[in-house]
Tab-separated table of C-alpha atoms in Angstrom:
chain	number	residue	atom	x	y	z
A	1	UNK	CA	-7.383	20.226	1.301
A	2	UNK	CA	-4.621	19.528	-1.235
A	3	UNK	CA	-4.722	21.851	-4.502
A	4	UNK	CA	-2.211	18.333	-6.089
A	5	UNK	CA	-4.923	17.465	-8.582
A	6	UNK	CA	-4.873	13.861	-9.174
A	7	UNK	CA	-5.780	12.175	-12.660
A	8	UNK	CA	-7.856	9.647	-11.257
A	9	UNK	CA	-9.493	9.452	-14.888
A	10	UNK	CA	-6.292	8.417	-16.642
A	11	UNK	CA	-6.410	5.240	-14.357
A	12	UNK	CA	-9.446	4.979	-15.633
A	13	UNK	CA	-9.096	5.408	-19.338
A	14	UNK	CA	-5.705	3.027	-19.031
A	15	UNK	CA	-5.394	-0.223	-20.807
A	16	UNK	CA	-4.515	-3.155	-18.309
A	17	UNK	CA	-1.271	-5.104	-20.102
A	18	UNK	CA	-1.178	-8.683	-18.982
A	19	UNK	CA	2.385	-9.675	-19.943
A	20	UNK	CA	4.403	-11.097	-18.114
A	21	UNK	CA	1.279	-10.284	-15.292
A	22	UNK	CA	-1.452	-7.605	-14.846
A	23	UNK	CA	-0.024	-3.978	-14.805
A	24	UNK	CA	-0.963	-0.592	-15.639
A	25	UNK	CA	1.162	2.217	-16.031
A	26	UNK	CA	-0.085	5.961	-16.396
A	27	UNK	CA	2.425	8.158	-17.244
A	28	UNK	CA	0.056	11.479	-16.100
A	29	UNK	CA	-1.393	10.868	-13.414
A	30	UNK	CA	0.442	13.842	-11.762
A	31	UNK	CA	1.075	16.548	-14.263
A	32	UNK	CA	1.837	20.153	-14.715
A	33	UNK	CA	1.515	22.698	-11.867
A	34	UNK	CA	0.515	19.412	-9.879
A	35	UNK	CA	3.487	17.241	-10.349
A	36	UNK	CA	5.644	20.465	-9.873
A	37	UNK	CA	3.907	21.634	-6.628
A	38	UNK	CA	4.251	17.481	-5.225
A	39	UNK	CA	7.924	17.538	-5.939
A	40	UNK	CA	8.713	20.969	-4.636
A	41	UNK	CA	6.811	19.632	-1.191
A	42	UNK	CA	8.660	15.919	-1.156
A	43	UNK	CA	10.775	15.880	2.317
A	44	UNK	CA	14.317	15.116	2.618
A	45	UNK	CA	14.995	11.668	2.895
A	46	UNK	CA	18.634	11.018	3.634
A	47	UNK	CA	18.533	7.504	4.452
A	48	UNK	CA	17.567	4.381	2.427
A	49	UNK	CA	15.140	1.899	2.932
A	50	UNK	CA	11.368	2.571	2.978
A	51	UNK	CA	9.948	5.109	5.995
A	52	UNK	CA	6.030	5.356	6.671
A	53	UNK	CA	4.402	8.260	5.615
A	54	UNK	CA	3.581	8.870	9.796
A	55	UNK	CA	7.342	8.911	9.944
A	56	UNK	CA	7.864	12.119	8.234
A	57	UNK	CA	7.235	15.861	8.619
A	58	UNK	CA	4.978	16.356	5.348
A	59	UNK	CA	3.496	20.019	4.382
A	60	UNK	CA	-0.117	19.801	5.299
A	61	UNK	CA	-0.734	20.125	0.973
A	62	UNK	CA	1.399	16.884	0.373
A	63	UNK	CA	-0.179	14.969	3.537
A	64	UNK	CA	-3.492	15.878	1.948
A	65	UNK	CA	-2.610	14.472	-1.572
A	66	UNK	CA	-1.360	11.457	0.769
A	67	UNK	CA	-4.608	10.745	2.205
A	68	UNK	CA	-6.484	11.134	-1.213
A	69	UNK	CA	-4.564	8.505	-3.052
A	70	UNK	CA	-4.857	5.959	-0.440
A	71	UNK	CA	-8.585	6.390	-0.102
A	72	UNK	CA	-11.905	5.090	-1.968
A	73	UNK	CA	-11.598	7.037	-5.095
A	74	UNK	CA	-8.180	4.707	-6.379
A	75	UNK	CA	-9.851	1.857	-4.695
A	76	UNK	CA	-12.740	1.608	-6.538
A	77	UNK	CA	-11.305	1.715	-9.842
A	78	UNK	CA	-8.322	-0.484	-8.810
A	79	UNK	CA	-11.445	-2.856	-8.247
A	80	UNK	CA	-12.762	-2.702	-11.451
A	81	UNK	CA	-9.914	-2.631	-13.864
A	82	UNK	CA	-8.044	-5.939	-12.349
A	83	UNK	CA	-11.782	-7.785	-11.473
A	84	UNK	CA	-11.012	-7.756	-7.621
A	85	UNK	CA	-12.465	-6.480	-4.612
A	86	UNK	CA	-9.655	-4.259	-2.377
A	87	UNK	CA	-12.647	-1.653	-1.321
A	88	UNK	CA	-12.427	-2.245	1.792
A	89	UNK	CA	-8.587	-3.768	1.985
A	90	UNK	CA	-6.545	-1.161	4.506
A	91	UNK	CA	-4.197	0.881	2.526
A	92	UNK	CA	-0.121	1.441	3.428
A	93	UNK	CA	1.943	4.344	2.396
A	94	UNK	CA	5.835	4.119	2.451
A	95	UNK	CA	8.013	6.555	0.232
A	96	UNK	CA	11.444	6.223	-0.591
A	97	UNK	CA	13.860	9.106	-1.242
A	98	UNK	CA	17.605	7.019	-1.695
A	99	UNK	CA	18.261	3.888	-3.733
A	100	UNK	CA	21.296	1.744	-2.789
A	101	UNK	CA	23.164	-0.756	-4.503
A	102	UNK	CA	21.180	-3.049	-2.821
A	103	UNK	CA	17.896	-2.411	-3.819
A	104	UNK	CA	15.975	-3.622	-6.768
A	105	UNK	CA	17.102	-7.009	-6.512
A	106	UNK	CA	14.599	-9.518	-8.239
A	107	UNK	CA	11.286	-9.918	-6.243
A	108	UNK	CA	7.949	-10.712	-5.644
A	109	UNK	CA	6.250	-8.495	-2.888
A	110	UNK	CA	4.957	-9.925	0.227
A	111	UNK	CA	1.442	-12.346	0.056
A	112	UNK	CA	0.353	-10.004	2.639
A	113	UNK	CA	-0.170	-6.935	0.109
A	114	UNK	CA	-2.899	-7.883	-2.595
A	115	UNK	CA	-1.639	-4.742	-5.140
A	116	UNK	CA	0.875	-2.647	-5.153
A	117	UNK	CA	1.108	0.841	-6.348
A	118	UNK	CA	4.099	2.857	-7.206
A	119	UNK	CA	3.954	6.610	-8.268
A	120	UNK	CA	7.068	7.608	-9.161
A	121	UNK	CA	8.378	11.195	-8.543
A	122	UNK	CA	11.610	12.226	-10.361
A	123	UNK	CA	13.781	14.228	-12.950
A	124	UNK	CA	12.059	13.313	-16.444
A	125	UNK	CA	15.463	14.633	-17.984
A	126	UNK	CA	17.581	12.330	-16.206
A	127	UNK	CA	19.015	9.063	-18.381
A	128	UNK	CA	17.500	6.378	-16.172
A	129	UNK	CA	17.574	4.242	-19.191
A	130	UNK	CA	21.675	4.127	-19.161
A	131	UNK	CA	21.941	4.929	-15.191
A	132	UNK	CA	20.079	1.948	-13.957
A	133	UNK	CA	16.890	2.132	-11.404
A	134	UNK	CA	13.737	1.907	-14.048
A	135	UNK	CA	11.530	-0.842	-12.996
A	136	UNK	CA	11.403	-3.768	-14.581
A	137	UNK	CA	8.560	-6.235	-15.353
A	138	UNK	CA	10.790	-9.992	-15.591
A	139	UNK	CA	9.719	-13.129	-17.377
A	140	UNK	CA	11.114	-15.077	-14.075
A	141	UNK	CA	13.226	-14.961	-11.087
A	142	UNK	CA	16.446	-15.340	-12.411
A	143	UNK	CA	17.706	-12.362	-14.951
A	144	UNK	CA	17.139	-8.833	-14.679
A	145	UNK	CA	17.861	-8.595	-18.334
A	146	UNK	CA	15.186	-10.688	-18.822
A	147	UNK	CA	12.088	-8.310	-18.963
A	148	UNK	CA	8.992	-7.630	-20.703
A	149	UNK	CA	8.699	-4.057	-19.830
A	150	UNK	CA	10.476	-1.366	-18.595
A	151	UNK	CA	9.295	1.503	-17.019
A	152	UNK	CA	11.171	4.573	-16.253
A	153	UNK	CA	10.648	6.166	-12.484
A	154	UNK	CA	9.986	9.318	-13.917
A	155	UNK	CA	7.948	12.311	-13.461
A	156	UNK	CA	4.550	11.893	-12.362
A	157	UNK	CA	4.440	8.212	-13.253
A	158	UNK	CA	2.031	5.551	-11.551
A	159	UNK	CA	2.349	1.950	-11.671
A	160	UNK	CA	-0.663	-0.578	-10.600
A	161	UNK	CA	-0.152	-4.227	-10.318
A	162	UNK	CA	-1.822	-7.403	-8.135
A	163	UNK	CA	0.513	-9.224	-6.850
A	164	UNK	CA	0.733	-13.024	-7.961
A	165	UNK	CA	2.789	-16.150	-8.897
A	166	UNK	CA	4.483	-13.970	-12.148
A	167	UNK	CA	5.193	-10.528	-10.804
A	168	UNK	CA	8.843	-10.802	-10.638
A	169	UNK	CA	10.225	-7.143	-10.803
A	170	UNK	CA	13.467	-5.368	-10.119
A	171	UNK	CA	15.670	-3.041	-11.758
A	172	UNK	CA	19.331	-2.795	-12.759
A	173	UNK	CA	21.670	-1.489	-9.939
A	174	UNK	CA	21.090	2.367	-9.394
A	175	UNK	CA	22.758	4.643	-6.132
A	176	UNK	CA	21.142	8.058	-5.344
A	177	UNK	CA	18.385	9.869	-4.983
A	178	UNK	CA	14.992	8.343	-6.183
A	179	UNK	CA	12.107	8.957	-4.853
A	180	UNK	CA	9.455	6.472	-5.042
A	181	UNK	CA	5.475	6.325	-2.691
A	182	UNK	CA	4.443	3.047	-2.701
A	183	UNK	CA	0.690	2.252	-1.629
A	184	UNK	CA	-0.302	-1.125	-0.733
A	185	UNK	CA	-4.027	-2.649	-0.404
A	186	UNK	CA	-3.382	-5.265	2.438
A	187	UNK	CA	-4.630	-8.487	2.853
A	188	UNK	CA	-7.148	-9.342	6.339
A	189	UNK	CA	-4.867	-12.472	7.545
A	190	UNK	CA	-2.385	-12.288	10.443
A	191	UNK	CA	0.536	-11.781	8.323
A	192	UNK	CA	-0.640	-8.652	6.804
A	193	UNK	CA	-1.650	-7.653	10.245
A	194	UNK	CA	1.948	-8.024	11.709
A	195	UNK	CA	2.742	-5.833	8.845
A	196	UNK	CA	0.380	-3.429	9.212
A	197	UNK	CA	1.275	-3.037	13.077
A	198	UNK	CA	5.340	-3.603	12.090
A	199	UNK	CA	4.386	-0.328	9.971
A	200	UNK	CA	3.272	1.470	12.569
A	201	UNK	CA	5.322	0.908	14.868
A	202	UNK	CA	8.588	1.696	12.501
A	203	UNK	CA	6.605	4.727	11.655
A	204	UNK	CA	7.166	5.437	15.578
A	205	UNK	CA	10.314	4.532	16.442
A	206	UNK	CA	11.669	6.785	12.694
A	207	UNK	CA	10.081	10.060	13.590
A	208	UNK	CA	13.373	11.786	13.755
A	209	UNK	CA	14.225	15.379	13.015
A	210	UNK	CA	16.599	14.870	10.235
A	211	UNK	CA	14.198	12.430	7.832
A	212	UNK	CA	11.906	15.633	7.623
């Protein structure tokens, strides 16, 4: 059992924004002695790209916080605040640790994943505002500086949104360390089952000592 308390409540209590889409952001929903303990337990991620949780050496306490946020509890009010039913959708967990000068580019996630969820875990004293790499929430697909919100990838920091035709998001160019768990409620078609098996089997073939 994880001592990580989660803030399920401040999900609760948040107010959904709808421009330019459906979002919620909750700057506390890991806090304190929680937030502190999560980041002092993050492994070393070297490399960039995305790696499956079942790719990486996590301390039983972290693994345990893992397998709480991708369960019911999130699920169920994920349900109610956007008006859709992902209660029984299956959940994926990737984290990030690296950001290249590649990533952020302007994008709207895959069909296959209903809603995304992004809980940010990073250096609230660092100038992400000037440094590039806070999320962005676009008007369209075709300017970066276009946005209507802007949310820095900092401290304990979640970030809910269904996907749809309008959820463009990206952020300016940013190279380092960043780290980033993403949670996805999948979709039951085949495409989201390729993923879902594409997932495990990366999750395989990346268990390597030195992404622990």
């Amino acid at each position: 059992m994880s001592t990580i308390s989660i803030n399920y409540e401040a999900v609760r209590r948040a107010v959904v924004s709808r421009v330019p889409c459906p979002h919620i952001v909750v700057p506390d929903f890991l806090a304190g002695p929680s937030l502190a303990r999560a980041v002092s337990l993050l492994p070393e991620i070297r490399a960039g790209g995305s790696f499956p949780i079942g790719a990486l050496e996590l301390h039983p306490e972290l693994k345990a916080m893992m397998e709480d946020f991708a369960g019911p509890r999130l699920k169920e009010i994920v349900s109610e605040k956007f008006g859709l039913d992902v209660r029984s959708a299956p959940s994926m967990v990737t984290m990030r640790g690296q950001t290249r000068a590649k990533d952020g580019r302007i994008h709207r996630d895959s069909a296959s994943k209903c809603v995304t969820i992004l809980l940010y875990l990073n250096d609230p004293e660092k100038d992400w505002d000037h440094k590039g790499g806070c999320l962005r929430f676009l008007n369209g697909p075709d300017d970066v500086e276009d946005y209507a919100s802007e949310i820095p990838p900092v401290g304990g920091t979640l970030v809910i949104f269904p996907n749809g035709p309008d959820t463009w998001h990206g952020h300016r160019p940013y190279v380092g360390a960043r780290h980033t768990v993403q949670l996805n409620y999948m979709a039951r078609d085949g495409r989201a089952r390729y993923e879902l098996v594409r997932h495990h089997v990366s999750a395989f073939c990346k268990r390597l000592p030195f992404f622990g």
